[in-house]
XYZ file of C-alpha atoms in Angstrom:
451
model
C 100.451 100.307 134.009
C 101.321 97.983 131.781
C 98.810 97.639 128.176
C 99.511 95.179 125.198
C 102.192 96.073 122.568
C 102.273 95.405 119.391
C 105.420 93.714 117.642
C 106.884 93.925 114.753
C 109.694 92.028 112.152
C 110.539 95.330 110.657
C 112.067 95.136 106.833
C 115.939 95.905 107.088
C 116.072 96.237 103.346
C 113.242 99.555 103.241
C 112.854 100.396 106.848
C 109.248 100.705 106.136
C 107.847 97.089 106.269
C 106.592 95.161 109.374
C 105.460 91.804 110.678
C 102.716 92.397 113.406
C 101.386 90.282 115.849
C 100.692 90.978 119.882
C 102.315 90.279 123.014
C 101.646 89.507 126.310
C 102.821 92.264 128.866
C 105.136 90.668 132.117
C 105.343 91.018 135.504
C 108.929 92.384 136.866
C 109.905 91.134 140.282
C 112.489 93.714 141.488
C 115.723 92.482 143.853
C 118.259 94.370 145.345
C 120.797 94.104 142.301
C 117.716 95.464 140.342
C 117.294 98.566 142.768
C 121.099 98.842 142.771
C 120.884 99.179 138.898
C 117.601 101.316 139.111
C 119.811 103.978 141.154
C 122.438 103.717 138.653
C 120.518 104.608 135.566
C 118.749 107.736 137.950
C 122.082 109.266 138.132
C 122.757 108.943 134.204
C 119.465 110.319 133.505
C 120.414 113.279 135.716
C 123.342 113.777 133.956
C 121.106 113.679 131.073
C 118.945 116.318 133.007
C 121.934 118.440 133.257
C 123.740 118.082 129.385
C 120.094 118.573 128.552
C 120.057 122.289 130.131
C 123.200 123.168 129.453
C 121.852 123.424 125.948
C 119.130 124.939 126.406
C 120.651 127.806 127.877
C 123.922 127.637 126.352
C 123.917 126.753 122.494
C 124.249 129.371 120.327
C 120.611 129.607 118.499
C 117.430 128.868 120.905
C 116.537 124.873 120.292
C 113.786 123.168 120.144
C 112.716 121.438 123.371
C 110.731 118.581 121.798
C 113.209 118.280 118.647
C 116.001 117.943 121.707
C 113.978 115.787 123.321
C 113.074 113.637 120.164
C 116.460 113.908 118.864
C 117.534 112.297 122.576
C 114.991 109.229 122.147
C 116.032 108.896 118.720
C 119.910 108.745 119.327
C 119.299 106.077 122.331
C 116.960 103.666 120.002
C 119.400 103.710 117.266
C 122.419 103.156 119.171
C 121.050 99.651 119.965
C 120.712 97.968 116.627
C 119.779 99.224 112.939
C 115.658 98.549 113.413
C 115.348 100.281 116.605
C 113.871 103.651 116.675
C 111.956 106.284 117.008
C 109.342 107.321 115.127
C 107.497 110.918 115.211
C 104.175 110.923 114.787
C 104.028 111.263 110.805
C 105.841 108.131 110.741
C 103.814 106.261 112.450
C 100.461 107.539 110.347
C 103.091 106.548 106.919
C 103.713 103.493 108.772
C 99.877 102.724 109.665
C 98.619 103.093 106.414
C 101.297 101.291 104.591
C 100.629 98.329 106.550
C 96.598 98.176 106.316
C 97.646 98.840 102.294
C 94.386 101.215 102.153
C 94.302 104.756 101.595
C 92.398 107.478 100.771
C 93.505 108.532 96.878
C 93.615 108.658 93.444
C 94.713 104.977 92.495
C 97.872 106.483 90.377
C 101.116 104.540 90.601
C 103.679 107.488 89.949
C 107.578 107.921 89.584
C 109.960 110.956 89.579
C 111.934 111.055 86.323
C 113.785 114.317 85.184
C 112.399 116.651 88.482
C 108.769 115.680 86.977
C 106.049 113.258 88.158
C 105.155 110.465 85.761
C 102.300 107.995 85.675
C 103.509 104.713 85.772
C 100.322 103.276 85.398
C 96.155 103.980 86.610
C 95.161 100.848 89.223
C 92.121 99.396 87.893
C 88.966 100.960 89.081
C 90.074 103.708 90.451
C 89.555 107.616 90.055
C 92.240 107.948 87.659
C 91.907 105.066 85.507
C 87.776 105.851 85.092
C 89.171 109.062 84.477
C 91.432 108.447 81.464
C 94.610 108.576 83.177
C 97.385 107.185 81.530
C 100.693 105.682 81.386
C 103.440 108.204 80.749
C 100.648 111.215 81.797
C 103.205 113.682 83.494
C 101.345 115.618 86.345
C 102.261 119.594 86.602
C 99.763 120.578 89.167
C 97.986 119.639 92.040
C 95.141 122.124 93.122
C 96.913 124.900 91.099
C 100.205 123.979 93.269
C 102.891 123.493 90.726
C 104.190 119.934 90.997
C 108.151 120.488 89.578
C 110.191 121.420 92.702
C 108.537 118.585 95.319
C 109.970 114.953 95.959
C 107.959 112.283 95.068
C 106.997 111.374 98.624
C 105.129 115.124 98.885
C 103.792 114.119 95.591
C 101.690 111.584 96.737
C 101.182 112.575 100.158
C 98.985 115.611 98.796
C 97.067 113.317 96.099
C 96.513 111.430 98.868
C 93.901 112.293 101.797
C 90.056 111.923 102.859
C 87.459 109.720 101.267
C 85.091 111.697 99.195
C 87.184 114.636 98.403
C 88.357 116.848 94.814
C 92.007 117.526 93.700
C 93.089 118.892 90.486
C 95.642 118.317 88.000
C 96.669 119.620 85.261
C 98.446 116.606 82.996
C 101.164 116.670 80.140
C 100.236 114.046 77.426
C 102.838 113.729 74.795
C 101.117 114.236 71.479
C 98.429 116.477 72.910
C 99.213 120.290 72.597
C 97.273 121.539 75.669
C 97.553 120.111 78.987
C 94.841 118.570 80.082
C 92.811 119.187 83.378
C 90.873 116.821 85.346
C 89.413 117.391 88.669
C 89.152 113.128 90.480
C 87.043 113.130 93.814
C 89.556 110.707 96.221
C 88.515 107.075 96.375
C 88.925 104.274 99.305
C 92.190 102.531 97.147
C 93.471 99.523 98.167
C 97.017 98.324 97.181
C 97.700 95.889 95.386
C 100.972 93.440 96.658
C 99.692 90.637 94.958
C 100.224 90.101 90.739
C 100.056 87.238 88.285
C 99.757 86.058 85.150
C 100.590 82.695 83.569
C 103.535 81.404 82.105
C 102.975 79.327 79.113
C 99.916 78.058 79.368
C 100.602 75.672 81.915
C 102.421 77.258 85.115
C 100.710 80.319 87.737
C 103.564 83.269 88.563
C 102.277 84.873 91.497
C 104.500 88.317 92.466
C 103.742 89.270 95.793
C 105.631 93.098 96.354
C 105.315 93.186 100.019
C 103.370 92.163 102.904
C 100.234 93.921 103.880
C 96.712 93.929 105.409
C 95.425 92.913 101.548
C 98.156 90.164 100.518
C 96.604 87.075 101.795
C 93.200 87.964 100.230
C 95.096 89.262 97.092
C 96.916 86.087 96.848
C 93.651 83.518 97.275
C 91.761 85.440 94.279
C 94.702 85.302 92.082
C 95.058 81.531 93.011
C 91.084 80.983 92.257
C 91.915 82.797 88.912
C 95.109 81.045 87.550
C 93.633 77.983 88.523
C 90.245 78.899 86.252
C 92.226 80.069 83.298
C 94.969 77.366 83.032
C 92.660 74.520 84.018
C 93.663 70.814 84.506
C 97.143 72.000 82.138
C 98.279 74.144 85.145
C 101.725 72.577 85.895
C 102.778 74.475 88.740
C 103.375 78.187 90.624
C 105.889 80.345 90.811
C 106.021 82.529 94.349
C 108.317 85.693 92.852
C 109.622 86.998 96.376
C 112.652 88.940 94.776
C 113.359 92.328 96.568
C 110.454 91.442 98.845
C 111.135 93.614 101.777
C 109.088 92.335 103.728
C 105.372 93.015 106.041
C 103.243 92.019 108.484
C 104.017 88.708 110.541
C 99.755 88.177 110.422
C 100.119 88.154 106.341
C 103.624 85.921 106.412
C 101.990 83.505 108.018
C 98.730 82.515 106.126
C 100.547 82.826 103.276
C 102.974 80.297 104.282
C 99.335 78.382 105.628
C 97.875 79.155 102.066
C 100.291 76.385 100.823
C 101.048 74.164 103.738
C 98.368 71.190 105.373
C 100.197 71.291 108.981
C 103.451 71.948 110.953
C 104.899 74.864 112.470
C 105.628 78.004 110.575
C 107.594 80.500 112.760
C 108.346 80.658 116.112
C 109.656 83.578 117.831
C 111.815 83.997 121.342
C 112.574 87.151 123.209
C 114.162 87.563 126.178
C 112.513 85.818 128.615
C 111.112 82.031 127.689
C 107.634 82.421 128.575
C 107.892 85.275 124.887
C 108.167 82.360 123.181
C 105.361 82.428 120.845
C 104.905 79.945 117.426
C 102.104 79.359 114.819
C 101.586 77.501 112.719
C 99.511 75.779 109.649
C 96.077 74.454 109.008
C 94.430 72.012 107.103
C 93.798 73.249 103.441
C 96.330 73.495 100.671
C 94.683 76.423 97.518
C 97.259 74.866 95.207
C 95.854 71.608 96.060
C 99.264 70.457 96.401
C 100.678 71.307 93.393
C 104.500 71.815 92.735
C 106.143 75.364 93.943
C 109.464 77.169 93.032
C 110.250 80.925 95.093
C 112.093 83.116 93.389
C 114.407 84.633 95.961
C 117.210 86.961 96.005
C 119.690 89.502 97.938
C 116.677 91.746 98.505
C 114.027 89.333 100.007
C 113.954 90.286 103.565
C 112.238 90.213 106.699
C 108.248 88.249 106.188
C 109.462 87.078 102.721
C 112.209 84.825 104.064
C 109.709 83.676 106.766
C 107.210 82.093 104.029
C 110.265 81.225 101.733
C 111.964 79.899 104.482
C 109.011 77.238 106.146
C 108.305 76.455 102.135
C 111.315 75.027 102.258
C 112.081 73.265 105.364
C 109.151 71.592 105.065
C 110.236 70.913 101.634
C 106.737 71.961 99.993
C 108.662 74.377 97.299
C 112.116 74.569 95.632
C 113.729 77.633 96.596
C 116.004 79.370 92.872
C 118.086 82.693 93.134
C 120.589 83.897 95.419
C 120.765 84.079 99.387
C 118.372 86.567 100.717
C 119.143 89.122 103.021
C 119.211 87.664 106.778
C 116.274 89.362 108.361
C 116.368 87.830 111.498
C 115.131 90.045 114.708
C 111.632 90.765 115.314
C 110.341 94.661 116.326
C 107.583 95.906 119.316
C 105.738 98.813 118.184
C 104.769 101.171 120.975
C 102.649 104.499 120.925
C 103.199 106.680 122.589
C 99.634 108.908 122.610
C 98.090 110.960 120.635
C 100.470 113.509 118.788
C 103.602 111.885 120.264
C 104.209 109.105 117.967
C 105.509 105.346 118.588
C 108.775 103.438 119.524
C 110.286 100.523 117.040
C 112.061 98.411 119.496
C 113.560 95.252 119.020
C 112.566 92.507 121.019
C 112.984 89.390 120.023
C 114.640 86.959 117.365
C 112.117 84.422 115.409
C 112.926 80.952 114.199
C 112.316 78.555 111.275
C 110.321 75.933 111.736
C 113.149 72.985 112.073
C 114.322 76.482 114.435
C 117.528 77.636 113.205
C 117.759 81.485 112.917
C 118.502 82.939 109.598
C 119.819 86.511 111.346
C 122.942 87.819 109.925
C 123.033 84.429 107.317
C 120.132 84.531 104.275
C 118.362 81.738 103.480
C 120.596 79.388 100.704
C 118.169 78.681 97.905
C 118.481 75.153 96.961
C 119.405 76.071 93.901
C 121.601 79.479 92.597
C 121.095 81.269 89.810
C 122.878 83.889 88.794
C 121.452 86.906 85.956
C 123.684 88.007 83.556
C 123.621 92.124 85.413
C 124.703 94.949 82.259
C 128.006 96.276 82.767
C 126.581 99.698 84.020
C 125.067 98.061 86.549
C 127.476 95.471 88.034
C 127.965 97.769 90.913
C 124.675 98.171 92.222
C 123.008 94.987 92.004
C 124.512 93.780 95.271
C 122.644 93.802 98.599
C 124.958 93.496 101.666
C 122.785 91.931 103.848
C 122.133 92.219 107.204
C 125.857 91.272 108.497
C 126.836 94.318 106.772
C 124.709 96.475 108.981
C 126.373 98.513 111.537
C 125.318 97.034 115.193
C 123.505 94.324 114.058
C 122.204 91.508 115.993
C 124.808 88.587 116.278
C 123.853 85.332 114.690
C 126.017 81.935 115.874
C 128.748 80.527 113.723
C 129.451 82.089 110.663
C 127.581 85.410 109.260
C 127.301 85.765 105.409
C 127.244 89.342 103.304
C 126.508 90.312 99.624
C 124.142 88.809 97.077
C 122.825 89.558 93.819
C 119.179 91.210 94.014
C 119.275 92.398 90.362
C 116.263 91.253 88.262
C 116.397 91.998 84.392
C 113.719 94.282 83.245
C 112.719 91.784 80.358
C 111.022 88.372 81.723
C 113.163 86.793 78.170
C 116.791 87.542 80.468
C 115.421 86.360 83.705
C 117.279 83.284 84.443
C 116.006 81.945 87.535
C 112.416 82.310 86.123
C 113.660 80.206 82.839
C 115.152 77.968 85.290
C 111.687 77.574 87.482
C 109.616 77.036 84.444
C 111.966 74.242 83.488
C 111.987 72.512 86.970
C 108.207 72.142 86.890
C 107.852 71.437 83.048
C 111.176 68.760 83.887
C 113.527 70.025 81.704
C 115.487 70.164 84.411
C 115.606 67.695 88.085
C 116.601 69.545 91.351
C 118.038 66.398 92.836
C 116.826 67.649 96.247
C 113.366 67.818 95.307
C 111.133 65.427 97.639
C 108.821 62.487 96.058
C 105.743 62.219 97.620
C 106.466 60.330 100.479
C 109.461 62.705 101.115
C 106.506 65.002 101.592
C 104.998 62.405 104.536
C 108.217 61.987 106.038
C 110.012 64.940 106.651
C 106.385 67.234 107.873
C 106.856 64.705 110.927
C 109.818 65.976 112.564
C 108.538 69.175 112.059
C 105.029 68.433 113.497
C 107.627 67.063 116.856
C 109.649 70.356 117.168
C 106.428 72.350 117.307
C 105.225 70.630 120.192
């Protein structure tokens, strides 16, 4: 029985973020050569059955049959390319939570430090913030269970749970002699994938960390807030996509659409011509044509590359930073039924509005800016890129590997951010930046290519 399958573009940088849309199944007519191939395939499956039975009967310890099958499936998929894989039921659930961008929880951003769970910050208007939890608090117990010895993911999983359920936390706070005990009621928490601030008094800075179901709405809200705060002095926007590993395709398309009036945003092409899909912009630029600078680096992958190159191809934004990761393939998530997890299978490549593939090449920024990296970090600040992954899909022409992905923690040391500000203030000029007339003329070929 054929069914619809969800198609994703997997983030190469983390293996966690996705780009999702729907594709239709296709009918297959089987000829004589296909029947011969099928016959060969069944002989190979008989070989697999023989090996499976031998392992079950002769391995030194009695194996778990389900684990054997899962391992076999995983081996088959990971042997295809770096982005095809098998997700067990838990991994599949975790992926769905991540792409929704909301979950039942407490509203705390945490990190692991010296084996302890440390609060980075509470999220505004959540159970954590309302209970007075503060940055740098150390969480020592969750429902009377010691946190020390748990991994960060295990601790996070314990803090999440159904909405309206309770959890007790014991917290150690600097300056207080005794631990603080607090009972929180879990609520629906939305992940903030978009954060914004003003740069100086005339530039809007928007940081997009991932593309989940909340991203476009978050972008709209922040653009409206910045426009109100800055008013008529607004010079333009800086969109920071650095180290953004990717996300939902639909969100990448709608984020791109927020800045474009027309033209193709992205196309995907599978093995067969009828599988080609094109996504185009609709009239309406949320920024009303204000100049855009997009920051990218070696950690900008997948859905973030779709946004960056769409704005670059349409001459809507100037790209500043270093070459992006180069993830240009699409994966399909195929659920395997209740409790059986899902397949993540590479099914297509995606192409830019100008018809190019960035697979294993990345996006070259309009202006390259290298950061000053501290000596102790120099060995760890380059991302090798898609082209360095074993078994990656090959590209046409020369492949490119390696690009700087370091972002200074202090904005005053951020050379790419400074360059973006200088461009918007007219202190620096990009010779390739389009004039208003250029924008009109360069949109025409893109429209033609989309037809």
